[in-house]
mmCIF file of C-alpha atoms in Angstrom:
data_model
loop_
_atom_site.group_PDB
_atom_site.id
_atom_site.type_symbol
_atom_site.label_atom_id
_atom_site.label_comp_id
_atom_site.label_asym_id
_atom_site.label_seq_id
_atom_site.Cartn_x
_atom_site.Cartn_y
_atom_site.Cartn_z
ATOM 1 C CA MET A 1479 9.656 14.450 0.452
ATOM 2 C CA LYS A 1480 7.413 11.925 -1.299
ATOM 3 C CA ILE A 1481 6.507 8.991 0.927
ATOM 4 C CA LEU A 1482 4.817 5.828 -0.314
ATOM 5 C CA LEU A 1483 2.496 4.188 2.214
ATOM 6 C CA PRO A 1484 1.366 0.726 1.096
ATOM 7 C CA VAL A 1485 -1.842 -0.274 2.901
ATOM 8 C CA ASP A 1486 -3.884 -3.453 3.065
ATOM 9 C CA GLY A 1487 -6.560 -2.584 5.633
ATOM 10 C CA SER A 1488 -5.064 -4.843 8.312
ATOM 11 C CA ASP A 1489 -4.148 -3.999 11.880
ATOM 12 C CA TYR A 1490 -0.565 -3.610 10.612
ATOM 13 C CA THR A 1491 -1.723 -0.785 8.359
ATOM 14 C CA LYS A 1492 -3.445 0.901 11.303
ATOM 15 C CA ARG A 1493 -0.311 0.531 13.423
ATOM 16 C CA MET A 1494 1.852 2.022 10.679
ATOM 17 C CA LEU A 1495 -0.450 5.030 10.227
ATOM 18 C CA SER A 1496 -0.600 5.587 14.000
ATOM 19 C CA TYR A 1497 3.185 5.395 14.187
ATOM 20 C CA ILE A 1498 3.578 8.069 11.529
ATOM 21 C CA ALA A 1499 1.009 10.307 13.244
ATOM 22 C CA ALA A 1500 2.721 9.873 16.619
ATOM 23 C CA HIS A 1501 6.246 10.490 15.300
ATOM 24 C CA ASP A 1502 5.947 13.723 13.422
ATOM 25 C CA GLU A 1503 9.496 14.543 14.504
ATOM 26 C CA LEU A 1504 10.648 11.852 12.076
ATOM 27 C CA LEU A 1505 8.271 12.766 9.280
ATOM 28 C CA THR A 1506 7.694 16.482 9.558
ATOM 29 C CA PRO A 1507 4.565 18.087 8.096
ATOM 30 C CA GLY A 1508 4.541 19.073 4.457
ATOM 31 C CA HIS A 1509 5.367 15.727 2.926
ATOM 32 C CA GLU A 1510 3.469 14.333 -0.013
ATOM 33 C CA TYR A 1511 2.035 10.878 0.660
ATOM 34 C CA VAL A 1512 1.057 8.304 -1.930
ATOM 35 C CA ILE A 1513 -1.277 5.761 -0.361
ATOM 36 C CA ALA A 1514 -1.349 2.525 -2.332
ATOM 37 C CA THR A 1515 -3.082 -0.807 -2.149
ATOM 38 C CA ALA A 1516 -2.665 -3.878 -4.301
ATOM 39 C CA VAL A 1517 -5.759 -5.862 -5.180
ATOM 40 C CA PRO A 1518 -5.146 -9.590 -5.605
ATOM 41 C CA PRO A 1519 -5.601 -10.414 -9.281
ATOM 42 C CA ILE A 1520 -8.333 -12.695 -10.519
ATOM 43 C CA PRO A 1521 -6.686 -15.718 -12.171
ATOM 44 C CA ALA A 1522 -6.309 -15.344 -15.925
ATOM 45 C CA HIS A 1523 -8.347 -18.457 -16.626
ATOM 46 C CA ALA A 1524 -11.305 -16.856 -14.815
ATOM 47 C CA SER A 1525 -10.830 -13.218 -15.826
ATOM 48 C CA ARG A 1526 -10.954 -14.000 -19.534
ATOM 49 C CA PHE A 1527 -14.678 -14.710 -19.116
ATOM 50 C CA LEU A 1528 -15.363 -11.259 -17.679
ATOM 51 C CA GLU A 1529 -15.917 -8.081 -19.614
ATOM 52 C CA ARG A 1530 -13.134 -5.549 -19.217
ATOM 53 C CA ASN A 1531 -15.454 -2.967 -17.608
ATOM 54 C CA THR A 1532 -16.709 -5.540 -15.096
ATOM 55 C CA LEU A 1533 -13.170 -6.521 -14.175
ATOM 56 C CA GLU A 1534 -12.018 -2.898 -13.823
ATOM 57 C CA GLU A 1535 -15.046 -2.083 -11.663
ATOM 58 C CA TYR A 1536 -14.316 -5.101 -9.449
ATOM 59 C CA TYR A 1537 -10.692 -4.021 -8.943
ATOM 60 C CA ARG A 1538 -11.753 -0.427 -8.270
ATOM 61 C CA ASP A 1539 -14.345 -1.540 -5.680
ATOM 62 C CA GLN A 1540 -11.899 -3.884 -3.949
ATOM 63 C CA GLY A 1541 -9.260 -1.155 -3.773
ATOM 64 C CA GLU A 1542 -11.759 1.373 -2.462
ATOM 65 C CA GLN A 1543 -12.776 -0.968 0.382
ATOM 66 C CA VAL A 1544 -9.215 -0.764 1.665
ATOM 67 C CA LEU A 1545 -8.608 2.902 0.834
ATOM 68 C CA GLN A 1546 -11.843 4.416 2.179
ATOM 69 C CA PRO A 1547 -11.044 4.148 5.925
ATOM 70 C CA VAL A 1548 -7.434 5.181 5.277
ATOM 71 C CA ARG A 1549 -8.667 8.195 3.311
ATOM 72 C CA ALA A 1550 -10.845 9.258 6.256
ATOM 73 C CA TYR A 1551 -7.875 8.953 8.648
ATOM 74 C CA ILE A 1552 -5.536 10.876 6.328
ATOM 75 C CA GLU A 1553 -8.077 13.679 5.844
ATOM 76 C CA GLN A 1554 -8.537 13.922 9.618
ATOM 77 C CA LYS A 1555 -4.772 14.358 10.031
ATOM 78 C CA GLY A 1556 -4.623 16.960 7.247
ATOM 79 C CA TRP A 1557 -1.938 15.133 5.284
ATOM 80 C CA LYS A 1558 -1.489 15.853 1.588
ATOM 81 C CA ALA A 1559 -2.102 12.505 -0.105
ATOM 82 C CA ARG A 1560 -3.018 10.762 -3.319
ATOM 83 C CA PHE A 1561 -4.627 7.329 -3.386
ATOM 84 C CA VAL A 1562 -3.806 4.531 -5.813
ATOM 85 C CA SER A 1563 -5.030 0.969 -6.196
ATOM 86 C CA ALA A 1564 -3.886 -1.546 -8.768
ATOM 87 C CA PRO A 1565 -4.408 -5.232 -9.398
ATOM 88 C CA GLY A 1566 -1.379 -7.445 -8.985
ATOM 89 C CA HIS A 1567 0.979 -8.951 -6.490
ATOM 90 C CA ALA A 1568 1.627 -6.531 -3.642
ATOM 91 C CA ALA A 1569 5.439 -6.464 -3.662
ATOM 92 C CA GLU A 1570 5.544 -5.890 -7.422
ATOM 93 C CA ILE A 1571 2.879 -3.169 -7.311
ATOM 94 C CA ILE A 1572 4.691 -1.386 -4.469
ATOM 95 C CA ALA A 1573 8.100 -1.580 -6.157
ATOM 96 C CA ASN A 1574 6.768 -0.408 -9.517
ATOM 97 C CA LEU A 1575 4.843 2.448 -7.924
ATOM 98 C CA ALA A 1576 7.847 3.514 -5.823
ATOM 99 C CA ALA A 1577 9.949 3.754 -8.975
ATOM 100 C CA ALA A 1578 7.261 5.469 -11.067
ATOM 101 C CA GLU A 1579 6.472 8.011 -8.338
ATOM 102 C CA LYS A 1580 10.148 8.554 -7.515
ATOM 103 C CA ALA A 1581 9.321 7.978 -3.852
ATOM 104 C CA ASP A 1582 11.956 9.110 -1.373
ATOM 105 C CA LEU A 1583 10.814 6.649 1.295
ATOM 106 C CA ILE A 1584 8.498 3.661 1.680
ATOM 107 C CA VAL A 1585 6.855 3.171 5.065
ATOM 108 C CA MET A 1586 4.903 0.000 5.604
ATOM 109 C CA GLY A 1587 3.545 -2.187 8.341
ATOM 110 C CA THR A 1588 4.948 -5.673 8.683
ATOM 111 C CA HIS A 1589 3.697 -8.821 10.315
ATOM 112 C CA GLY A 1590 7.120 -9.287 11.879
ATOM 113 C CA HIS A 1591 7.637 -12.909 10.821
ATOM 114 C CA SER A 1592 11.037 -14.413 11.533
ATOM 115 C CA ALA A 1593 13.474 -15.054 8.685
ATOM 116 C CA LEU A 1594 12.430 -18.712 8.640
ATOM 117 C CA GLY A 1595 8.776 -17.665 8.616
ATOM 118 C CA ASN A 1596 9.409 -15.459 5.585
ATOM 119 C CA VAL A 1597 10.938 -18.385 3.702
ATOM 120 C CA VAL A 1598 7.956 -20.596 4.462
ATOM 121 C CA LEU A 1599 5.164 -18.004 4.360
ATOM 122 C CA GLY A 1600 6.589 -15.432 1.997
ATOM 123 C CA SER A 1601 6.443 -11.766 2.826
ATOM 124 C CA VAL A 1602 5.393 -8.628 1.032
ATOM 125 C CA ALA A 1603 7.961 -6.722 3.073
ATOM 126 C CA SER A 1604 10.752 -9.078 1.957
ATOM 127 C CA GLY A 1605 9.616 -8.737 -1.652
ATOM 128 C CA VAL A 1606 9.641 -4.942 -1.398
ATOM 129 C CA LEU A 1607 13.096 -4.915 0.183
ATOM 130 C CA ALA A 1608 14.408 -7.144 -2.616
ATOM 131 C CA ARG A 1609 12.899 -5.013 -5.401
ATOM 132 C CA CYS A 1610 13.265 -1.411 -4.228
ATOM 133 C CA LYS A 1611 16.181 0.998 -4.240
ATOM 134 C CA GLN A 1612 14.396 3.450 -1.939
ATOM 135 C CA PRO A 1613 14.813 3.260 1.820
ATOM 136 C CA VAL A 1614 12.082 1.218 3.498
ATOM 137 C CA LEU A 1615 10.887 1.834 7.046
ATOM 138 C CA LEU A 1616 9.134 -1.254 8.417
ATOM 139 C CA ILE A 1617 6.752 -0.759 11.334
ATOM 140 C CA PRO A 1618 6.037 -3.986 13.282
#
């Protein structure tokens, strides 16, 4: 089974990873994990003044700041994983990656806002649920 794990480096990411590690009866060993993070894009009016290599290096560095501690945790657990970072809005990046990777499941941490809070604050989890056909397991 291919499982997409969107991460952002927050406590919600840590909780989600701990949940998966503690519930191996749900997610048995041998799965392939795709660990993904979305890097907020630099506004177009600013990015046009940057060289392409500079911009790509910035996005790579920002993604690696989030992925590095997750990579260490994943290696410690012995999970088979690939790591991906991409600039863009998180819900769109996650949905596009889930489709491209043909993920069987998306597991992600959530802030647990109420429905009203999601309307006011917006929510990556709500955006993923609206865009994805794959099952999504939300870990509060």
